[in-house]
GROMACS .gro file of C-alpha atoms in nm:
model
  448
    1MET     CA    1   0.367   1.951  -1.251
    2THR     CA    2   0.576   1.935  -1.565
    3ARG     CA    3   0.441   2.003  -1.913
    4LEU     CA    4   0.477   1.632  -1.984
    5ALA     CA    5   0.280   1.547  -1.673
    6LEU     CA    6   0.012   1.791  -1.779
    7ALA     CA    7  -0.010   1.616  -2.112
    8VAL     CA    8  -0.030   1.262  -1.986
    9GLY     CA    9  -0.195   1.296  -1.643
   10VAL     CA   10  -0.506   1.083  -1.603
   11VAL     CA   11  -0.739   1.148  -1.312
   12LEU     CA   12  -0.950   0.876  -1.153
   13THR     CA   13  -1.286   1.049  -1.132
   14LEU     CA   14  -1.459   0.942  -0.814
   15ALA     CA   15  -1.829   0.925  -0.751
   16ALA     CA   16  -1.802   0.750  -0.416
   17PRO     CA   17  -1.961   0.910  -0.110
   18ALA     CA   18  -1.738   1.120   0.112
   19HIS     CA   19  -1.771   0.881   0.407
   20ALA     CA   20  -1.606   0.593   0.221
   21ASP     CA   21  -1.243   0.543   0.317
   22ASN     CA   22  -1.180   0.209   0.147
   23PRO     CA   23  -0.996   0.168  -0.083
   24ILE     CA   24  -0.727   0.357   0.105
   25VAL     CA   25  -0.571   0.510  -0.211
   26GLN     CA   26  -0.796   0.665  -0.472
   27HIS     CA   27  -0.572   0.847  -0.721
   28VAL     CA   28  -0.386   0.543  -0.860
   29TYR     CA   29  -0.466   0.175  -0.878
   30THR     CA   30  -0.280  -0.034  -0.622
   31ALA     CA   31  -0.253  -0.409  -0.566
   32ASP     CA   32  -0.086  -0.680  -0.356
   33PRO     CA   33  -0.050  -0.501  -0.021
   34ALA     CA   34   0.250  -0.575   0.201
   35PRO     CA   35   0.240  -0.382   0.533
   36LEU     CA   36   0.544  -0.328   0.756
   37VAL     CA   37   0.533  -0.167   1.101
   38HIS     CA   38   0.839   0.048   1.178
   39ASN     CA   39   0.894   0.327   1.433
   40GLY     CA   40   0.528   0.398   1.501
   41ARG     CA   41   0.411   0.393   1.140
   42VAL     CA   42   0.272   0.135   0.902
   43TYR     CA   43   0.459   0.134   0.572
   44LEU     CA   44   0.254  -0.020   0.294
   45TYR     CA   45   0.432  -0.162  -0.010
   46THR     CA   46   0.210  -0.218  -0.312
   47GLY     CA   47   0.209  -0.294  -0.678
   48HIS     CA   48   0.071  -0.045  -0.926
   49ASP     CA   49  -0.182  -0.137  -1.194
   50GLU     CA   50  -0.161   0.095  -1.492
   51ASP     CA   51  -0.474   0.290  -1.584
   52GLY     CA   52  -0.691   0.105  -1.833
   53SER     CA   53  -0.500  -0.222  -1.798
   54THR     CA   54  -0.643  -0.535  -1.960
   55TRP     CA   55  -0.366  -0.751  -1.815
   56PHE     CA   56  -0.137  -0.738  -1.510
   57THR     CA   57   0.054  -0.450  -1.669
   58MET     CA   58   0.276  -0.336  -1.384
   59LYS     CA   59   0.598  -0.137  -1.418
   60ASP     CA   60   0.676  -0.009  -1.070
   61TRP     CA   61   0.602  -0.044  -0.701
   62ARG     CA   62   0.466   0.217  -0.462
   63VAL     CA   63   0.507   0.302  -0.091
   64TRP     CA   64   0.253   0.459   0.144
   65SER     CA   65   0.261   0.514   0.519
   66SER     CA   66   0.026   0.598   0.804
   67ALA     CA   67   0.042   0.667   1.176
   68ASP     CA   68  -0.333   0.618   1.226
   69MET     CA   69  -0.454   0.364   0.963
   70VAL     CA   70  -0.686   0.618   0.800
   71ASN     CA   71  -0.464   0.900   0.663
   72TRP     CA   72  -0.209   0.761   0.416
   73THR     CA   73   0.098   0.949   0.291
   74ASP     CA   74   0.200   0.891  -0.070
   75HIS     CA   75   0.577   0.833  -0.095
   76GLY     CA   76   0.573   0.775  -0.469
   77SER     CA   77   0.759   0.501  -0.653
   78PRO     CA   78   1.102   0.427  -0.499
   79MET     CA   79   1.153   0.109  -0.705
   80SER     CA   80   1.062   0.001  -1.057
   81LEU     CA   81   1.154  -0.249  -1.325
   82ASN     CA   82   1.436  -0.012  -1.419
   83THR     CA   83   1.591  -0.072  -1.076
   84PHE     CA   84   1.682  -0.422  -1.196
   85SER     CA   85   1.886  -0.409  -1.516
   86TRP     CA   86   1.817  -0.779  -1.573
   87ALA     CA   87   1.437  -0.745  -1.542
   88LYS     CA   88   1.212  -0.743  -1.845
   89GLN     CA   89   0.856  -0.700  -1.717
   90ASP     CA   90   0.596  -0.774  -1.448
   91ALA     CA   91   0.653  -0.572  -1.131
   92TRP     CA   92   0.431  -0.803  -0.932
   93ALA     CA   93   0.360  -0.883  -0.566
   94GLY     CA   94   0.646  -0.846  -0.316
   95GLN     CA   95   0.714  -0.782   0.050
   96ALA     CA   96   0.962  -0.569   0.245
   97VAL     CA   97   1.128  -0.635   0.580
   98GLU     CA   98   1.372  -0.443   0.802
   99ARG     CA   99   1.692  -0.586   0.942
  100ASN     CA  100   1.988  -0.409   1.102
  101GLY     CA  101   1.873  -0.068   0.982
  102LYS     CA  102   1.826  -0.170   0.620
  103PHE     CA  103   1.508  -0.244   0.432
  104TYR     CA  104   1.492  -0.539   0.193
  105TRP     CA  105   1.216  -0.557  -0.067
  106TYR     CA  106   1.167  -0.897  -0.231
  107VAL     CA  107   0.983  -0.880  -0.562
  108PRO     CA  108   0.910  -1.110  -0.856
  109VAL     CA  109   0.992  -1.001  -1.210
  110VAL     CA  110   1.038  -1.171  -1.546
  111THR     CA  111   1.404  -1.184  -1.650
  112LYS     CA  112   1.545  -1.074  -1.983
  113ALA     CA  113   1.773  -1.376  -1.997
  114THR     CA  114   1.520  -1.656  -1.951
  115GLY     CA  115   1.178  -1.498  -1.988
  116ARG     CA  116   1.079  -1.667  -1.662
  117PRO     CA  117   0.982  -1.519  -1.325
  118ALA     CA  118   1.259  -1.474  -1.069
  119ILE     CA  119   1.287  -1.295  -0.737
  120GLY     CA  120   1.503  -0.989  -0.695
  121VAL     CA  121   1.595  -0.788  -0.386
  122GLY     CA  122   1.585  -0.412  -0.352
  123VAL     CA  123   1.767  -0.258  -0.056
  124SER     CA  124   1.745   0.085   0.105
  125ASP     CA  125   1.850   0.270   0.419
  126SER     CA  126   1.497   0.409   0.447
  127PRO     CA  127   1.155   0.242   0.444
  128THR     CA  128   1.052   0.484   0.170
  129GLY     CA  129   1.359   0.432  -0.047
  130PRO     CA  130   1.504   0.490  -0.292
  131PHE     CA  131   1.578   0.119  -0.335
  132ARG     CA  132   1.869  -0.017  -0.535
  133ASP     CA  133   1.933  -0.365  -0.670
  134ALA     CA  134   2.110  -0.548  -0.387
  135LEU     CA  135   2.260  -0.822  -0.606
  136GLY     CA  136   2.260  -0.724  -0.972
  137ARG     CA  137   2.095  -1.060  -1.044
  138PRO     CA  138   1.805  -1.270  -0.912
  139LEU     CA  139   1.823  -1.409  -0.560
  140VAL     CA  140   1.628  -1.720  -0.665
  141GLU     CA  141   1.483  -1.828  -0.996
  142ASN     CA  142   1.251  -2.123  -1.040
  143GLY     CA  143   0.981  -1.970  -1.256
  144GLU     CA  144   0.746  -1.880  -0.970
  145ILE     CA  145   0.618  -1.563  -0.803
  146ASP     CA  146   0.488  -1.391  -0.488
  147PRO     CA  147   0.762  -1.383  -0.223
  148THR     CA  148   0.685  -1.339   0.146
  149VAL     CA  149   0.955  -1.299   0.412
  150MET     CA  150   0.957  -1.374   0.784
  151ILE     CA  151   1.231  -1.334   1.046
  152ASP     CA  152   1.182  -1.580   1.331
  153ASP     CA  153   1.244  -1.502   1.697
  154ASN     CA  154   1.583  -1.676   1.684
  155GLY     CA  155   1.695  -1.451   1.399
  156GLN     CA  156   1.657  -1.708   1.122
  157ALA     CA  157   1.489  -1.551   0.819
  158TYR     CA  158   1.279  -1.741   0.568
  159LEU     CA  159   1.172  -1.647   0.217
  160TYR     CA  160   0.864  -1.829   0.086
  161TRP     CA  161   0.707  -1.797  -0.257
  162GLY     CA  162   0.523  -1.981  -0.527
  163ASN     CA  163   0.249  -2.040  -0.780
  164PRO     CA  164   0.164  -2.323  -0.847
  165ASN     CA  165   0.400  -2.465  -0.581
  166LEU     CA  166   0.507  -2.335  -0.240
  167SER     CA  167   0.880  -2.321  -0.171
  168TYR     CA  168   1.117  -2.162   0.078
  169VAL     CA  169   1.482  -2.093   0.148
  170ARG     CA  170   1.662  -2.007   0.470
  171LEU     CA  171   1.806  -1.659   0.426
  172ASN     CA  172   2.143  -1.570   0.572
  173THR     CA  173   2.169  -1.270   0.804
  174ASP     CA  174   2.276  -1.051   0.510
  175MET     CA  175   1.922  -1.111   0.371
  176ILE     CA  176   2.057  -1.134   0.015
  177SER     CA  177   2.189  -1.490   0.017
  178TYR     CA  178   2.068  -1.821   0.151
  179SER     CA  179   2.200  -2.145   0.294
  180GLY     CA  180   2.098  -2.484   0.162
  181GLY     CA  181   1.880  -2.541  -0.137
  182ILE     CA  182   1.525  -2.450  -0.232
  183THR     CA  183   1.281  -2.665  -0.033
  184ARG     CA  184   0.933  -2.736  -0.162
  185ILE     CA  185   0.658  -2.755   0.099
  186PRO     CA  186   0.426  -3.053   0.042
  187LEU     CA  187   0.086  -2.924  -0.066
  188THR     CA  188  -0.141  -3.173   0.107
  189THR     CA  189  -0.516  -3.140   0.151
  190ALA     CA  190  -0.468  -3.165   0.527
  191GLY     CA  191  -0.228  -2.873   0.510
  192PHE     CA  192  -0.395  -2.651   0.254
  193GLY     CA  193  -0.753  -2.768   0.204
  194THR     CA  194  -0.924  -2.956  -0.075
  195ARG     CA  195  -0.988  -2.812  -0.420
  196THR     CA  196  -1.245  -2.981  -0.637
  197GLY     CA  197  -1.258  -2.994  -1.015
  198ASP     CA  198  -0.885  -2.954  -1.082
  199ALA     CA  199  -0.683  -3.275  -1.085
  200ASN     CA  200  -0.360  -3.080  -1.132
  201ARG     CA  201  -0.411  -2.875  -0.815
  202PRO     CA  202  -0.571  -3.086  -0.542
  203THR     CA  203  -0.531  -2.822  -0.268
  204LEU     CA  204  -0.678  -2.475  -0.229
  205TYR     CA  205  -0.337  -2.307  -0.229
  206GLU     CA  206  -0.306  -2.079  -0.533
  207GLU     CA  207  -0.055  -1.797  -0.471
  208GLY     CA  208   0.026  -1.489  -0.263
  209PRO     CA  209   0.144  -1.647   0.064
  210TRP     CA  210   0.180  -1.423   0.371
  211VAL     CA  211   0.376  -1.600   0.645
  212TYR     CA  212   0.415  -1.461   0.997
  213LYS     CA  213   0.441  -1.568   1.359
  214ARG     CA  214   0.210  -1.468   1.642
  215ASN     CA  215   0.207  -1.601   1.999
  216GLY     CA  216   0.424  -1.897   1.907
  217LEU     CA  217   0.205  -2.001   1.615
  218TYR     CA  218   0.304  -1.972   1.249
  219TYR     CA  219   0.043  -1.852   1.001
  220ASN     CA  220   0.037  -1.890   0.624
  221VAL     CA  221  -0.240  -1.676   0.479
  222PHE     CA  222  -0.280  -1.720   0.104
  223ALA     CA  223  -0.493  -1.661  -0.203
  224ALA     CA  224  -0.700  -1.974  -0.256
  225LYS     CA  225  -0.866  -2.142  -0.555
  226CYS     CA  226  -0.857  -1.953  -0.880
  227CYS     CA  227  -1.069  -1.795  -1.012
  228SER     CA  228  -1.213  -1.592  -0.841
  229GLU     CA  229  -0.985  -1.625  -0.543
  230PHE     CA  230  -1.070  -1.613  -0.177
  231ILE     CA  231  -0.828  -1.578   0.116
  232ALA     CA  232  -0.762  -1.885   0.329
  233TYR     CA  233  -0.502  -1.980   0.588
  234SER     CA  234  -0.310  -2.260   0.751
  235THR     CA  235  -0.112  -2.275   1.074
  236SER     CA  236   0.193  -2.466   1.191
  237PRO     CA  237   0.397  -2.514   1.509
  238GLY     CA  238   0.714  -2.439   1.310
  239PRO     CA  239   0.822  -2.213   1.023
  240THR     CA  240   0.848  -2.498   0.773
  241GLY     CA  241   0.548  -2.706   0.879
  242PRO     CA  242   0.369  -2.930   0.913
  243TRP     CA  243   0.082  -2.705   0.807
  244THR     CA  244  -0.282  -2.754   0.902
  245TYR     CA  245  -0.560  -2.595   0.698
  246ARG     CA  246  -0.778  -2.365   0.910
  247GLY     CA  247  -1.036  -2.223   0.670
  248THR     CA  248  -1.149  -1.899   0.509
  249VAL     CA  249  -1.031  -1.552   0.608
  250MET     CA  250  -1.206  -1.349   0.335
  251PRO     CA  251  -1.466  -1.506   0.105
  252THR     CA  252  -1.468  -1.436  -0.268
  253GLN     CA  253  -1.599  -1.081  -0.320
  254GLY     CA  254  -1.497  -0.740  -0.444
  255SER     CA  255  -1.501  -0.736  -0.827
  256SER     CA  256  -1.142  -0.855  -0.866
  257PHE     CA  257  -1.077  -1.219  -0.950
  258THR     CA  258  -0.749  -1.208  -0.754
  259ASN     CA  259  -0.680  -1.112  -0.395
  260HIS     CA  260  -0.366  -1.081  -0.183
  261PRO     CA  261  -0.339  -1.076   0.198
  262GLY     CA  262  -0.122  -0.876   0.436
  263ILE     CA  263  -0.160  -0.884   0.814
  264VAL     CA  264   0.004  -0.676   1.088
  265ASP     CA  265  -0.053  -0.571   1.447
  266PHE     CA  266  -0.032  -0.195   1.501
  267LYS     CA  267  -0.098   0.019   1.809
  268GLY     CA  268  -0.269  -0.267   1.990
  269SER     CA  269  -0.497  -0.384   1.710
  270SER     CA  270  -0.479  -0.627   1.418
  271TYR     CA  271  -0.533  -0.529   1.055
  272PHE     CA  272  -0.602  -0.725   0.739
  273PHE     CA  273  -0.501  -0.575   0.404
  274TYR     CA  274  -0.637  -0.696   0.071
  275HIS     CA  275  -0.729  -0.565  -0.272
  276ASN     CA  276  -1.044  -0.536  -0.481
  277GLY     CA  277  -1.174  -0.351  -0.787
  278ALA     CA  278  -1.381  -0.093  -0.603
  279LEU     CA  279  -1.262   0.230  -0.767
  280PRO     CA  280  -1.425   0.368  -1.083
  281GLY     CA  281  -1.276   0.175  -1.374
  282GLY     CA  282  -1.164  -0.093  -1.131
  283GLY     CA  283  -1.161  -0.465  -1.193
  284GLY     CA  284  -0.934  -0.767  -1.209
  285PHE     CA  285  -0.650  -0.572  -1.373
  286THR     CA  286  -0.717  -0.233  -1.212
  287ARG     CA  287  -0.722  -0.311  -0.843
  288SER     CA  288  -0.716  -0.111  -0.520
  289VAL     CA  289  -0.583  -0.188  -0.173
  290ALA     CA  290  -0.816  -0.174   0.127
  291VAL     CA  291  -0.786  -0.260   0.497
  292GLU     CA  292  -1.006  -0.390   0.781
  293LYS     CA  293  -0.952  -0.405   1.155
  294PHE     CA  294  -1.013  -0.743   1.316
  295SER     CA  295  -0.959  -0.938   1.638
  296TYR     CA  296  -0.822  -1.289   1.662
  297ASN     CA  297  -1.041  -1.545   1.831
  298ALA     CA  298  -0.932  -1.656   2.179
  299ASP     CA  299  -0.773  -1.972   2.037
  300GLY     CA  300  -0.567  -1.774   1.783
  301THR     CA  301  -0.785  -1.851   1.484
  302ILE     CA  302  -0.869  -1.574   1.237
  303PRO     CA  303  -1.236  -1.478   1.201
  304THR     CA  304  -1.407  -1.439   0.866
  305ILE     CA  305  -1.347  -1.084   0.741
  306ASN     CA  306  -1.560  -0.910   0.479
  307MET     CA  307  -1.477  -0.611   0.263
  308THR     CA  308  -1.623  -0.275   0.364
  309THR     CA  309  -1.621   0.074   0.219
  310THR     CA  310  -1.578   0.233   0.562
  311GLY     CA  311  -1.247   0.072   0.660
  312PRO     CA  312  -1.107   0.076   1.014
  313PRO     CA  313  -1.155   0.342   1.280
  314ALA     CA  314  -0.867   0.582   1.335
  315ALA     CA  315  -0.592   0.439   1.552
  316ASP     CA  316  -0.473   0.787   1.649
  317THR     CA  317  -0.544   1.156   1.594
  318LEU     CA  318  -0.366   1.382   1.347
  319ASN     CA  319  -0.194   1.696   1.473
  320PRO     CA  320  -0.280   1.994   1.249
  321TYR     CA  321  -0.037   2.227   1.428
  322VAL     CA  322   0.269   2.065   1.272
  323ARG     CA  323   0.345   2.056   0.902
  324GLN     CA  324   0.136   1.793   0.727
  325GLU     CA  325   0.215   1.676   0.377
  326ALA     CA  326  -0.066   1.748   0.131
  327GLU     CA  327  -0.029   1.392   0.004
  328THR     CA  328  -0.141   1.259   0.344
  329ILE     CA  329  -0.497   1.171   0.253
  330ALA     CA  330  -0.790   0.969   0.387
  331TRP     CA  331  -0.994   1.026   0.073
  332GLY     CA  332  -0.917   1.232  -0.235
  333SER     CA  333  -1.137   1.327  -0.527
  334GLY     CA  334  -0.997   1.428  -0.864
  335ILE     CA  335  -0.638   1.485  -0.754
  336GLU     CA  336  -0.311   1.313  -0.838
  337THR     CA  337   0.038   1.328  -0.688
  338GLU     CA  338   0.385   1.384  -0.832
  339ALA     CA  339   0.742   1.442  -0.716
  340ALA     CA  340   0.794   1.790  -0.569
  341SER     CA  341   1.101   2.006  -0.633
  342GLU     CA  342   1.122   2.072  -0.257
  343GLY     CA  343   1.137   1.699  -0.184
  344GLY     CA  344   0.876   1.432  -0.133
  345MET     CA  345   0.551   1.451  -0.324
  346ASN     CA  346   0.292   1.719  -0.390
  347VAL     CA  347  -0.075   1.709  -0.479
  348GLY     CA  348  -0.138   1.829  -0.833
  349PHE     CA  349  -0.370   1.809  -1.134
  350ILE     CA  350  -0.623   2.000  -0.924
  351ASN     CA  351  -0.947   2.112  -1.087
  352ASN     CA  352  -1.234   2.318  -0.954
  353GLY     CA  353  -1.431   2.115  -0.699
  354ASP     CA  354  -1.161   1.858  -0.627
  355TYR     CA  355  -1.094   1.794  -0.260
  356ILE     CA  356  -0.890   1.610   0.002
  357LYS     CA  357  -1.032   1.459   0.321
  358VAL     CA  358  -0.813   1.418   0.631
  359LYS     CA  359  -0.966   1.220   0.916
  360ASN     CA  360  -0.964   1.262   1.293
  361VAL     CA  361  -0.783   1.596   1.307
  362ALA     CA  362  -0.726   1.711   1.668
  363PHE     CA  363  -0.790   2.088   1.663
  364GLY     CA  364  -0.825   2.106   2.041
  365GLY     CA  365  -0.913   2.453   2.166
  366GLY     CA  366  -0.937   2.591   1.816
  367ALA     CA  367  -0.730   2.683   1.512
  368THR     CA  368  -0.707   3.049   1.410
  369THR     CA  369  -0.484   3.041   1.100
  370PHE     CA  370  -0.421   2.811   0.806
  371SER     CA  371  -0.108   2.808   0.591
  372ALA     CA  372  -0.044   2.619   0.270
  373ARG     CA  373   0.257   2.574   0.042
  374VAL     CA  374   0.134   2.628  -0.313
  375ALA     CA  375   0.253   2.677  -0.671
  376SER     CA  376   0.057   2.783  -0.977
  377THR     CA  377   0.067   2.943  -1.320
  378VAL     CA  378  -0.275   3.104  -1.281
  379ALA     CA  379  -0.424   3.349  -1.034
  380GLY     CA  380  -0.755   3.354  -0.853
  381SER     CA  381  -0.778   3.000  -0.720
  382SER     CA  382  -0.824   2.915  -0.355
  383VAL     CA  383  -0.802   2.646  -0.088
  384GLU     CA  384  -1.128   2.623   0.106
  385VAL     CA  385  -1.104   2.483   0.460
  386ARG     CA  386  -1.426   2.296   0.538
  387THR     CA  387  -1.578   2.053   0.787
  388GLY     CA  388  -1.869   1.814   0.757
  389GLY     CA  389  -1.802   1.736   0.392
  390PRO     CA  390  -1.641   1.883   0.081
  391ASN     CA  391  -1.932   2.127   0.059
  392GLY     CA  392  -1.974   2.157   0.437
  393THR     CA  393  -1.921   2.447   0.673
  394LEU     CA  394  -1.658   2.691   0.546
  395ALA     CA  395  -1.395   2.766   0.811
  396GLY     CA  396  -1.168   2.979   0.592
  397ARG     CA  397  -1.040   3.041   0.242
  398CYS     CA  398  -0.682   3.102   0.127
  399THR     CA  399  -0.625   3.264  -0.212
  400VAL     CA  400  -0.354   3.113  -0.434
  401PRO     CA  401  -0.155   3.355  -0.653
  402ASN     CA  402   0.024   3.293  -0.979
  403THR     CA  403   0.372   3.193  -0.856
  404GLY     CA  404   0.522   3.172  -1.204
  405GLY     CA  405   0.555   2.795  -1.228
  406TRP     CA  406   0.411   2.463  -1.115
  407GLN     CA  407   0.716   2.409  -0.891
  408ASN     CA  408   0.773   2.771  -0.789
  409TRP     CA  409   0.654   2.750  -0.431
  410THR     CA  410   0.517   3.013  -0.195
  411THR     CA  411   0.332   2.997   0.136
  412VAL     CA  412  -0.013   3.154   0.170
  413SER     CA  413  -0.202   3.205   0.497
  414CYS     CA  414  -0.553   3.300   0.602
  415GLY     CA  415  -0.770   3.313   0.911
  416VAL     CA  416  -0.999   3.026   1.006
  417SER     CA  417  -1.275   2.983   1.265
  418GLY     CA  418  -1.495   2.711   1.407
  419LEU     CA  419  -1.225   2.444   1.411
  420THR     CA  420  -1.230   2.289   1.758
  421GLY     CA  421  -1.219   1.941   1.903
  422THR     CA  422  -1.142   1.639   1.685
  423GLN     CA  423  -1.313   1.622   1.348
  424ASP     CA  424  -1.255   1.547   0.982
  425LEU     CA  425  -1.100   1.817   0.765
  426TYR     CA  426  -1.184   1.883   0.401
  427LEU     CA  427  -0.960   2.093   0.178
  428ARG     CA  428  -1.171   2.186  -0.123
  429PHE     CA  429  -1.011   2.351  -0.423
  430SER     CA  430  -1.191   2.621  -0.622
  431GLY     CA  431  -1.119   2.840  -0.921
  432GLY     CA  432  -1.163   2.856  -1.294
  433SER     CA  433  -1.123   2.594  -1.563
  434GLY     CA  434  -0.816   2.377  -1.616
  435TYR     CA  435  -0.552   2.288  -1.360
  436LEU     CA  436  -0.550   2.537  -1.072
  437PHE     CA  437  -0.241   2.489  -0.855
  438ASN     CA  438  -0.017   2.241  -0.675
  439LEU     CA  439  -0.024   2.185  -0.298
  440ASN     CA  440   0.286   2.066  -0.111
  441TRP     CA  441   0.197   2.093   0.258
  442TRP     CA  442  -0.033   2.264   0.505
  443GLN     CA  443  -0.036   2.365   0.873
  444PHE     CA  444  -0.272   2.533   1.119
  445GLY     CA  445  -0.187   2.783   1.391
  446GLY     CA  446  -0.370   2.878   1.709
  447ALA     CA  447  -0.480   2.712   2.032
  448ARG     CA  448  -0.403   2.348   2.098
   0.00000   0.00000   0.00000
């Protein structure tokens, strides 16, 4: 961690029980989830609410990924308002999609030129970025927000967006231009439900559309009726309608007056992403992304889904005998992350008693050694390897030396015992007062 980071770092102090795994990120506030499945992982694109926000104060976007839906790797911020030289403010809800080996991230921002929302496109060769401005200008600009993108089976891509209206364009195969004009979808009560008490908005549609296709049916899942919002959905036989309102997906709940859906299928199951205000200090402007597993009804309808603190079961095990990034976390207490000099991110801002939980770790016949990549400016701290909880059974302890700098890395190793089968791992950090050390990665050795 840099001296500047030391000066400005703010830790989200967590009092939640160790078994809680929703929200899925605990060290920063996240919002507006947009999942993308690619090469056996879920990549999750989110907004980032600033600490202590009293408005939608958002300056960058974040990326996370998981192979098991419970341990999430922090990939940092590969795109921000500064990516778009023409953007003024409001790094709000977007969505990314892959096509022909490139990743396109559609996001709404307010422009310097007009002071109105417009949609820009970031592009990258990697799902984790860095992203660059694909156009140097907005792709579309009609004063509305919340893009969602869908590529149909025939290769035709569609970009939808809007609050208070719902519009779309047909994207060309380059994904950064479109053919024809902007088409507005009729917001009828048959298509999007009936709102009462607001003559200006007769339907339930509010914002945050999420359009996708499944088994020949097109779904439009959206934030409904402000405020507070709930999640509703409509279906259609085609990508542009006609839409039929189907009902509620997630009722109003969760201490945030907004919500935002994201739905994917992954490793044979279906998952619903949303946000709430469940973290300490959380609320309508300091939100956090969470996820639930669900099953479609036999007729393709979506069941009612409620928020939980437990989240979904693990979709896979985690292999501790290969290098695992320290920023791959199911639940973290007290820590933050930052860019590491060796690449990627590292866990930092570690104080005595902070910990990381990693779920469903497949130790097999038993681990015998533990190694960790660490950096510190103080001596005498340690990484405690535990099971059963952050204060559970101690399997081993590795001492961390003074390496001469927060980014001067060394590898420490120690023996461990009692780690067999598949169980949750807790890395608890101990030492004196102040920041103790940084952790870049870890790995076990022994039987498999």
